[in-house]
mmCIF file of N, CA, C and O in Angstrom:
data_model
loop_
_atom_site.group_PDB
_atom_site.id
_atom_site.type_symbol
_atom_site.label_atom_id
_atom_site.label_comp_id
_atom_site.label_asym_id
_atom_site.label_seq_id
_atom_site.Cartn_x
_atom_site.Cartn_y
_atom_site.Cartn_z
ATOM 1 N N PHE A 1 12.277 8.465 1.768
ATOM 2 C CA PHE A 1 12.356 7.078 1.060
ATOM 3 C C PHE A 1 13.384 6.565 0.508
ATOM 4 O O PHE A 1 13.720 7.284 0.205
ATOM 5 N N LEU A 2 13.477 4.986 1.313
ATOM 6 C CA LEU A 2 14.352 4.218 0.454
ATOM 7 C C LEU A 2 13.635 3.429 -0.410
ATOM 8 O O LEU A 2 14.948 3.217 -1.437
ATOM 9 N N ASP A 3 12.981 3.131 -0.665
ATOM 10 C CA ASP A 3 12.709 2.104 -1.674
ATOM 11 C C ASP A 3 10.627 2.355 -2.351
ATOM 12 O O ASP A 3 10.444 3.008 -1.279
ATOM 13 N N TYR A 4 10.477 1.578 -3.356
ATOM 14 C CA TYR A 4 9.069 1.771 -3.110
ATOM 15 C C TYR A 4 8.072 0.269 -3.894
ATOM 16 O O TYR A 4 9.336 0.173 -4.860
ATOM 17 N N ILE A 5 7.776 0.141 -3.327
ATOM 18 C CA ILE A 5 7.192 -1.526 -3.929
ATOM 19 C C ILE A 5 5.480 -1.011 -4.329
ATOM 20 O O ILE A 5 4.825 -0.843 -3.627
ATOM 21 N N PRO A 6 5.770 -0.993 -5.604
ATOM 22 C CA PRO A 6 4.122 -1.044 -6.416
ATOM 23 C C PRO A 6 3.277 -2.473 -6.175
ATOM 24 O O PRO A 6 4.121 -3.484 -5.948
ATOM 25 N N VAL A 7 2.101 -2.115 -5.756
ATOM 26 C CA VAL A 7 1.076 -3.040 -5.523
ATOM 27 C C VAL A 7 -0.059 -2.459 -6.274
ATOM 28 O O VAL A 7 -0.770 -1.481 -6.470
ATOM 29 N N LYS A 8 -0.674 -3.432 -7.617
ATOM 30 C CA LYS A 8 -1.937 -3.297 -8.692
ATOM 31 C C LYS A 8 -2.866 -2.419 -7.554
ATOM 32 O O LYS A 8 -3.437 -2.860 -6.351
ATOM 33 N N GLU A 9 -3.405 -1.508 -7.771
ATOM 34 C CA GLU A 9 -4.357 -0.773 -7.363
ATOM 35 C C GLU A 9 -6.053 -1.637 -7.069
ATOM 36 O O GLU A 9 -6.394 -1.805 -6.133
ATOM 37 N N HIS A 10 -6.115 -2.479 -8.230
ATOM 38 C CA HIS A 10 -7.704 -3.062 -8.602
ATOM 39 C C HIS A 10 -7.335 -4.483 -8.726
ATOM 40 O O HIS A 10 -5.987 -5.013 -9.158
ATOM 41 N N ALA A 11 -8.071 -5.266 -7.621
ATOM 42 C CA ALA A 11 -7.797 -6.643 -7.834
ATOM 43 C C ALA A 11 -6.445 -7.224 -7.452
ATOM 44 O O ALA A 11 -5.734 -8.139 -7.642
ATOM 45 N N ALA A 12 -6.167 -6.773 -6.409
ATOM 46 C CA ALA A 12 -4.709 -6.583 -6.138
ATOM 47 C C ALA A 12 -4.706 -8.444 -5.079
ATOM 48 O O ALA A 12 -5.340 -8.628 -4.570
ATOM 49 N N PHE A 13 -3.544 -8.890 -5.790
ATOM 50 C CA PHE A 13 -3.707 -10.442 -4.740
ATOM 51 C C PHE A 13 -4.926 -11.178 -5.118
ATOM 52 O O PHE A 13 -5.401 -12.110 -4.230
ATOM 53 N N CYS A 14 -5.534 -11.121 -6.000
ATOM 54 C CA CYS A 14 -6.690 -12.421 -6.884
ATOM 55 C C CYS A 14 -6.255 -13.561 -6.260
ATOM 56 O O CYS A 14 -7.045 -14.481 -5.865
ATOM 57 N N GLU A 15 -5.177 -14.170 -6.320
ATOM 58 C CA GLU A 15 -4.357 -14.776 -6.785
ATOM 59 C C GLU A 15 -4.040 -15.797 -5.725
ATOM 60 O O GLU A 15 -3.287 -17.104 -5.738
ATOM 61 N N ASP A 16 -4.169 -14.900 -4.509
ATOM 62 C CA ASP A 16 -3.458 -15.353 -3.026
ATOM 63 C C ASP A 16 -2.153 -15.605 -3.582
ATOM 64 O O ASP A 16 -0.875 -16.252 -2.784
ATOM 65 N N ASN A 17 -1.210 -14.890 -4.190
ATOM 66 C CA ASN A 17 0.136 -14.837 -4.633
ATOM 67 C C ASN A 17 0.857 -13.590 -3.430
ATOM 68 O O ASN A 17 1.058 -12.352 -4.551
ATOM 69 N N PHE A 18 1.719 -13.926 -2.652
ATOM 70 C CA PHE A 18 2.253 -12.580 -1.948
ATOM 71 C C PHE A 18 3.439 -13.236 -1.761
ATOM 72 O O PHE A 18 4.100 -12.293 -1.539
ATOM 73 N N ASP A 19 4.018 -13.868 -2.172
ATOM 74 C CA ASP A 19 5.065 -14.570 -2.365
ATOM 75 C C ASP A 19 6.553 -13.015 -3.109
ATOM 76 O O ASP A 19 7.556 -13.080 -2.809
ATOM 77 N N GLU A 20 5.818 -12.540 -3.930
ATOM 78 C CA GLU A 20 6.387 -11.529 -4.865
ATOM 79 C C GLU A 20 6.628 -10.195 -4.133
ATOM 80 O O GLU A 20 7.664 -9.505 -3.539
ATOM 81 N N LEU A 21 5.700 -9.659 -3.239
ATOM 82 C CA LEU A 21 5.308 -8.634 -2.158
ATOM 83 C C LEU A 21 6.497 -8.668 -1.300
ATOM 84 O O LEU A 21 7.098 -8.241 -0.627
ATOM 85 N N LEU A 22 6.056 -10.092 -0.314
ATOM 86 C CA LEU A 22 6.765 -10.514 0.629
ATOM 87 C C LEU A 22 8.429 -10.673 0.108
ATOM 88 O O LEU A 22 9.566 -10.071 1.151
ATOM 89 N N SER A 23 8.801 -11.157 -0.852
ATOM 90 C CA SER A 23 10.426 -10.867 -1.290
ATOM 91 C C SER A 23 10.921 -9.503 -1.589
ATOM 92 O O SER A 23 11.498 -9.204 -1.169
ATOM 93 N N ALA A 24 10.334 -9.018 -1.715
ATOM 94 C CA ALA A 24 10.330 -7.171 -2.444
ATOM 95 C C ALA A 24 10.458 -6.647 -0.993
ATOM 96 O O ALA A 24 11.178 -5.871 -0.333
ATOM 97 N N ILE A 25 9.659 -7.140 0.180
ATOM 98 C CA ILE A 25 10.165 -6.114 1.435
ATOM 99 C C ILE A 25 10.999 -6.835 1.983
ATOM 100 O O ILE A 25 11.557 -5.996 2.601
ATOM 101 N N LYS A 26 11.488 -8.074 1.929
ATOM 102 C CA LYS A 26 12.588 -8.677 2.368
ATOM 103 C C LYS A 26 13.650 -8.485 2.265
ATOM 104 O O LYS A 26 15.101 -8.166 2.811
ATOM 105 N N LYS A 27 13.693 -7.735 0.698
ATOM 106 C CA LYS A 27 14.767 -7.049 0.185
ATOM 107 C C LYS A 27 15.314 -5.767 0.348
ATOM 108 O O LYS A 27 16.301 -4.799 -0.155
ATOM 109 N N SER A 28 14.007 -5.184 0.550
ATOM 110 C CA SER A 28 14.501 -3.757 0.670
ATOM 111 C C SER A 28 15.167 -3.624 2.081
ATOM 112 O O SER A 28 15.450 -3.836 2.985
ATOM 113 N N PRO A 29 15.842 -2.349 2.143
ATOM 114 C CA PRO A 29 16.696 -1.979 3.053
ATOM 115 C C PRO A 29 15.817 -0.777 4.217
ATOM 116 O O PRO A 29 16.353 -0.601 5.058
ATOM 117 N N ALA A 30 14.266 -0.863 3.911
ATOM 118 C CA ALA A 30 13.338 0.294 4.624
ATOM 119 C C ALA A 30 13.078 -0.914 5.774
ATOM 120 O O ALA A 30 13.070 -1.640 5.983
ATOM 121 N N LYS A 31 13.069 0.190 6.623
ATOM 122 C CA LYS A 31 12.313 -0.654 7.967
ATOM 123 C C LYS A 31 10.826 -0.074 8.460
ATOM 124 O O LYS A 31 9.897 -0.721 9.455
ATOM 125 N N VAL A 32 10.820 0.779 7.904
ATOM 126 C CA VAL A 32 9.263 1.564 7.894
ATOM 127 C C VAL A 32 8.550 1.498 6.464
ATOM 128 O O VAL A 32 9.026 2.154 5.502
ATOM 129 N N PHE A 33 7.546 1.030 6.549
ATOM 130 C CA PHE A 33 6.663 0.960 5.045
ATOM 131 C C PHE A 33 5.219 1.529 5.852
ATOM 132 O O PHE A 33 4.457 1.233 6.498
ATOM 133 N N LEU A 34 4.927 2.627 4.182
ATOM 134 C CA LEU A 34 3.649 3.465 4.220
ATOM 135 C C LEU A 34 2.812 1.947 3.302
ATOM 136 O O LEU A 34 2.892 1.836 2.506
ATOM 137 N N LEU A 35 1.473 1.427 4.004
ATOM 138 C CA LEU A 35 1.148 0.649 3.032
ATOM 139 C C LEU A 35 -0.582 1.399 2.857
ATOM 140 O O LEU A 35 -1.029 1.755 3.220
ATOM 141 N N GLY A 36 -0.708 1.242 1.046
ATOM 142 C CA GLY A 36 -2.106 2.067 0.874
ATOM 143 C C GLY A 36 -2.356 0.915 0.028
ATOM 144 O O GLY A 36 -2.858 1.204 -1.275
ATOM 145 N N VAL A 37 -3.034 0.029 0.374
ATOM 146 C CA VAL A 37 -3.363 -1.105 -0.613
ATOM 147 C C VAL A 37 -5.005 -1.431 -0.092
ATOM 148 O O VAL A 37 -5.278 -2.902 -0.819
ATOM 149 N N GLY A 38 -5.868 -1.193 0.519
ATOM 150 C CA GLY A 38 -7.349 -1.441 0.381
ATOM 151 C C GLY A 38 -7.679 -2.568 0.864
ATOM 152 O O GLY A 38 -7.064 -2.656 2.169
ATOM 153 N N GLY A 39 -8.651 -2.644 0.858
ATOM 154 C CA GLY A 39 -9.064 -4.109 1.777
ATOM 155 C C GLY A 39 -8.467 -5.402 1.409
ATOM 156 O O GLY A 39 -8.517 -6.392 2.253
ATOM 157 N N CYS A 40 -7.779 -5.239 0.432
ATOM 158 C CA CYS A 40 -6.756 -6.620 0.051
ATOM 159 C C CYS A 40 -5.842 -6.500 1.206
ATOM 160 O O CYS A 40 -5.325 -7.787 1.156
ATOM 161 N N LYS A 41 -5.241 -5.756 2.086
ATOM 162 C CA LYS A 41 -4.513 -5.571 3.216
ATOM 163 C C LYS A 41 -5.031 -6.743 4.231
ATOM 164 O O LYS A 41 -4.155 -7.758 4.958
ATOM 165 N N LEU A 42 -6.322 -7.678 4.297
ATOM 166 C CA LEU A 42 -6.973 -8.521 5.384
ATOM 167 C C LEU A 42 -6.350 -9.649 4.902
ATOM 168 O O LEU A 42 -6.347 -10.395 5.712
ATOM 169 N N ARG A 43 -5.812 -9.771 3.558
ATOM 170 C CA ARG A 43 -5.650 -11.217 3.021
ATOM 171 C C ARG A 43 -4.406 -11.555 2.833
ATOM 172 O O ARG A 43 -3.186 -12.612 3.226
ATOM 173 N N PHE A 44 -3.086 -10.511 3.615
ATOM 174 C CA PHE A 44 -1.863 -10.449 3.617
ATOM 175 C C PHE A 44 -1.435 -10.032 5.014
ATOM 176 O O PHE A 44 -0.185 -10.220 5.277
ATOM 177 N N TYR A 45 -1.795 -9.350 5.671
ATOM 178 C CA TYR A 45 -1.587 -8.779 6.863
ATOM 179 C C TYR A 45 -0.736 -9.704 7.686
ATOM 180 O O TYR A 45 0.416 -9.568 8.378
ATOM 181 N N ASN A 46 -1.336 -11.020 7.906
ATOM 182 C CA ASN A 46 -0.365 -12.010 9.048
ATOM 183 C C ASN A 46 0.603 -11.992 8.431
ATOM 184 O O ASN A 46 1.428 -13.019 9.119
ATOM 185 N N LYS A 47 0.649 -12.267 7.036
ATOM 186 C CA LYS A 47 2.181 -12.927 6.295
ATOM 187 C C LYS A 47 3.113 -11.891 6.755
ATOM 188 O O LYS A 47 4.183 -12.407 6.345
ATOM 189 N N LEU A 48 2.915 -10.582 6.650
ATOM 190 C CA LEU A 48 3.902 -9.378 6.944
ATOM 191 C C LEU A 48 4.802 -9.561 8.054
ATOM 192 O O LEU A 48 5.931 -9.675 7.861
ATOM 193 N N ARG A 49 4.551 -10.410 9.207
ATOM 194 C CA ARG A 49 5.420 -10.979 10.148
ATOM 195 C C ARG A 49 6.788 -11.917 9.990
ATOM 196 O O ARG A 49 7.750 -11.740 10.267
ATOM 197 N N LYS A 50 6.477 -12.575 8.783
ATOM 198 C CA LYS A 50 7.061 -13.359 8.182
ATOM 199 C C LYS A 50 9.045 -12.408 7.466
ATOM 200 O O LYS A 50 9.850 -12.767 6.796
ATOM 201 N N THR A 51 8.633 -11.267 7.397
ATOM 202 C CA THR A 51 9.762 -10.510 6.815
ATOM 203 C C THR A 51 10.412 -9.601 8.001
ATOM 204 O O THR A 51 11.399 -8.854 7.234
ATOM 205 N N GLY A 52 10.748 -10.274 9.507
ATOM 206 C CA GLY A 52 11.468 -9.493 9.833
ATOM 207 C C GLY A 52 10.916 -8.868 10.644
ATOM 208 O O GLY A 52 10.042 -8.596 10.723
ATOM 209 N N ASN A 53 12.057 -7.846 11.498
ATOM 210 C CA ASN A 53 11.586 -6.414 12.412
ATOM 211 C C ASN A 53 11.498 -5.639 11.405
ATOM 212 O O ASN A 53 12.315 -4.731 10.971
ATOM 213 N N ARG A 54 10.077 -5.288 11.321
ATOM 214 C CA ARG A 54 9.351 -4.058 9.778
ATOM 215 C C ARG A 54 8.488 -3.334 10.875
ATOM 216 O O ARG A 54 7.770 -4.166 11.217
ATOM 217 N N ILE A 55 8.531 -2.287 10.429
ATOM 218 C CA ILE A 55 7.007 -1.699 10.728
ATOM 219 C C ILE A 55 6.092 -1.220 10.148
ATOM 220 O O ILE A 55 6.558 -0.436 8.828
ATOM 221 N N PHE A 56 5.229 -1.621 9.913
ATOM 222 C CA PHE A 56 4.195 -1.650 8.526
ATOM 223 C C PHE A 56 2.817 -0.177 9.156
ATOM 224 O O PHE A 56 2.160 -0.659 10.092
ATOM 225 N N ILE A 57 3.231 0.718 8.277
ATOM 226 C CA ILE A 57 1.593 1.537 8.647
ATOM 227 C C ILE A 57 0.629 1.655 7.568
ATOM 228 O O ILE A 57 0.765 2.158 6.477
ATOM 229 N N ASP A 58 -0.358 1.727 8.223
ATOM 230 C CA ASP A 58 -1.668 1.700 7.173
ATOM 231 C C ASP A 58 -2.017 3.048 6.709
ATOM 232 O O ASP A 58 -2.890 3.760 8.045
ATOM 233 N N ILE A 59 -1.611 3.257 5.556
ATOM 234 C CA ILE A 59 -2.409 5.087 5.064
ATOM 235 C C ILE A 59 -3.345 4.927 4.140
ATOM 236 O O ILE A 59 -4.324 6.111 3.848
ATOM 237 N N GLY A 60 -3.913 3.404 3.866
ATOM 238 C CA GLY A 60 -5.220 3.507 3.092
ATOM 239 C C GLY A 60 -4.958 4.195 1.767
ATOM 240 O O GLY A 60 -4.380 4.376 1.387
ATOM 241 N N PHE A 61 -6.339 4.595 2.084
ATOM 242 C CA PHE A 61 -6.447 5.504 0.436
ATOM 243 C C PHE A 61 -5.809 6.693 0.111
ATOM 244 O O PHE A 61 -5.444 6.947 -0.751
ATOM 245 N N THR A 62 -5.112 7.493 1.422
ATOM 246 C CA THR A 62 -4.415 8.405 1.271
ATOM 247 C C THR A 62 -3.466 8.456 0.355
ATOM 248 O O THR A 62 -2.661 9.448 -0.160
ATOM 249 N N MET A 63 -2.704 6.989 -0.063
ATOM 250 C CA MET A 63 -1.592 6.832 -0.659
ATOM 251 C C MET A 63 -1.942 7.476 -2.260
ATOM 252 O O MET A 63 -1.448 8.146 -2.831
ATOM 253 N N ASN A 64 -3.547 7.161 -2.316
ATOM 254 C CA ASN A 64 -3.976 7.651 -3.515
ATOM 255 C C ASN A 64 -4.116 9.190 -4.151
ATOM 256 O O ASN A 64 -3.715 9.687 -4.898
ATOM 257 N N LEU A 65 -4.327 9.698 -2.896
ATOM 258 C CA LEU A 65 -4.365 11.204 -2.887
ATOM 259 C C LEU A 65 -3.007 11.869 -2.664
ATOM 260 O O LEU A 65 -2.939 12.704 -3.711
ATOM 261 N N ILE A 66 -2.076 11.303 -2.119
ATOM 262 C CA ILE A 66 -1.066 11.686 -2.220
ATOM 263 C C ILE A 66 -0.518 11.848 -3.754
ATOM 264 O O ILE A 66 0.389 12.871 -3.853
ATOM 265 N N ALA A 67 -0.286 10.908 -4.245
ATOM 266 C CA ALA A 67 -0.467 10.366 -5.552
ATOM 267 C C ALA A 67 -0.843 11.381 -6.819
ATOM 268 O O ALA A 67 -0.373 11.378 -7.799
ATOM 269 N N GLY A 68 -1.900 12.380 -6.290
ATOM 270 C CA GLY A 68 -2.283 12.638 -7.294
ATOM 271 C C GLY A 68 -3.878 12.538 -7.511
ATOM 272 O O GLY A 68 -4.255 13.102 -8.743
ATOM 273 N N ASP A 69 -4.009 11.096 -7.426
ATOM 274 C CA ASP A 69 -5.725 10.919 -8.378
ATOM 275 C C ASP A 69 -6.858 12.170 -6.703
ATOM 276 O O ASP A 69 -6.657 11.877 -5.809
ATOM 277 N N ASP A 70 -7.938 11.876 -7.642
ATOM 278 C CA ASP A 70 -8.616 12.852 -7.168
ATOM 279 C C ASP A 70 -10.224 12.453 -7.102
ATOM 280 O O ASP A 70 -11.343 12.351 -8.155
ATOM 281 N N TYR A 71 -10.554 11.471 -6.260
ATOM 282 C CA TYR A 71 -11.580 11.202 -6.024
ATOM 283 C C TYR A 71 -12.839 11.572 -5.498
ATOM 284 O O TYR A 71 -12.913 11.373 -4.109
ATOM 285 N N ARG A 72 -13.727 12.269 -5.586
ATOM 286 C CA ARG A 72 -14.932 13.229 -5.363
ATOM 287 C C ARG A 72 -16.043 12.345 -4.672
ATOM 288 O O ARG A 72 -16.389 12.560 -4.245
ATOM 289 N N GLY A 73 -16.064 11.388 -5.336
ATOM 290 C CA GLY A 73 -16.906 10.289 -5.204
ATOM 291 C C GLY A 73 -17.177 9.745 -3.620
ATOM 292 O O GLY A 73 -17.788 9.091 -3.052
ATOM 293 N N ARG A 74 -15.828 9.626 -3.126
ATOM 294 C CA ARG A 74 -15.517 9.072 -1.526
ATOM 295 C C ARG A 74 -15.936 10.199 -0.518
ATOM 296 O O ARG A 74 -15.115 11.318 -0.255
ATOM 297 N N PRO A 75 -16.751 9.820 0.424
ATOM 298 C CA PRO A 75 -17.182 11.110 0.857
ATOM 299 C C PRO A 75 -15.943 11.480 2.359
ATOM 300 O O PRO A 75 -16.055 12.282 2.525
ATOM 301 N N TYR A 76 -15.081 10.435 2.452
ATOM 302 C CA TYR A 76 -14.176 10.920 3.429
ATOM 303 C C TYR A 76 -13.221 11.978 2.687
ATOM 304 O O TYR A 76 -12.286 12.398 3.420
ATOM 305 N N CYS A 77 -12.885 12.123 1.446
ATOM 306 C CA CYS A 77 -12.431 12.939 0.691
ATOM 307 C C CYS A 77 -12.494 14.325 0.871
ATOM 308 O O CYS A 77 -11.526 15.100 0.907
ATOM 309 N N GLY A 78 -13.617 15.041 1.360
ATOM 310 C CA GLY A 78 -13.902 16.202 1.884
ATOM 311 C C GLY A 78 -13.908 17.017 0.918
ATOM 312 O O GLY A 78 -13.651 17.192 -0.632
ATOM 313 N N GLY A 79 -13.048 17.983 1.025
ATOM 314 C CA GLY A 79 -12.619 19.196 0.310
ATOM 315 C C GLY A 79 -10.751 18.923 -0.141
ATOM 316 O O GLY A 79 -10.706 19.962 -0.848
ATOM 317 N N TRP A 80 -10.765 17.834 -0.696
ATOM 318 C CA TRP A 80 -9.420 17.562 -0.697
ATOM 319 C C TRP A 80 -8.796 18.255 -1.988
ATOM 320 O O TRP A 80 -9.570 17.763 -2.969
ATOM 321 N N LYS A 81 -8.134 18.739 -2.213
ATOM 322 C CA LYS A 81 -7.428 19.787 -3.283
ATOM 323 C C LYS A 81 -6.387 18.887 -4.008
ATOM 324 O O LYS A 81 -4.955 19.125 -3.452
ATOM 325 N N SER A 82 -6.391 18.451 -4.903
ATOM 326 C CA SER A 82 -4.770 17.711 -5.516
ATOM 327 C C SER A 82 -4.086 19.037 -6.399
ATOM 328 O O SER A 82 -4.600 19.197 -7.132
ATOM 329 N N TYR A 83 -3.130 19.410 -5.699
ATOM 330 C CA TYR A 83 -2.445 20.041 -6.682
ATOM 331 C C TYR A 83 -1.166 19.440 -7.377
ATOM 332 O O TYR A 83 -0.334 20.058 -8.260
ATOM 333 N N LYS A 84 -1.375 18.625 -7.938
ATOM 334 C CA LYS A 84 -0.525 17.800 -8.987
ATOM 335 C C LYS A 84 -1.339 17.815 -10.674
ATOM 336 O O LYS A 84 -0.961 17.111 -11.170
ATOM 337 N N ARG A 85 -2.392 18.422 -10.226
ATOM 338 C CA ARG A 85 -3.301 18.496 -11.081
ATOM 339 C C ARG A 85 -3.422 19.578 -11.825
ATOM 340 O O ARG A 85 -3.480 20.541 -11.572
#
């Protein structure tokens, strides 16, 4: 990994303020980004093309699981075992 750009988990981009995220992406040396931003992505995906020639891979909620969050209430988590807890 070359960089990490945090995005609030809850109520991300409620105010339609994407400038900070787009600026961080443009400044990053990375060319490939893993996105785990949930449903708010529908509000800014079209703006990502303004960041130049980059690849964005949507891994959704998987990012939370990798980070160690253990959401048993989500049906697609199945038997996920968090080894970070």
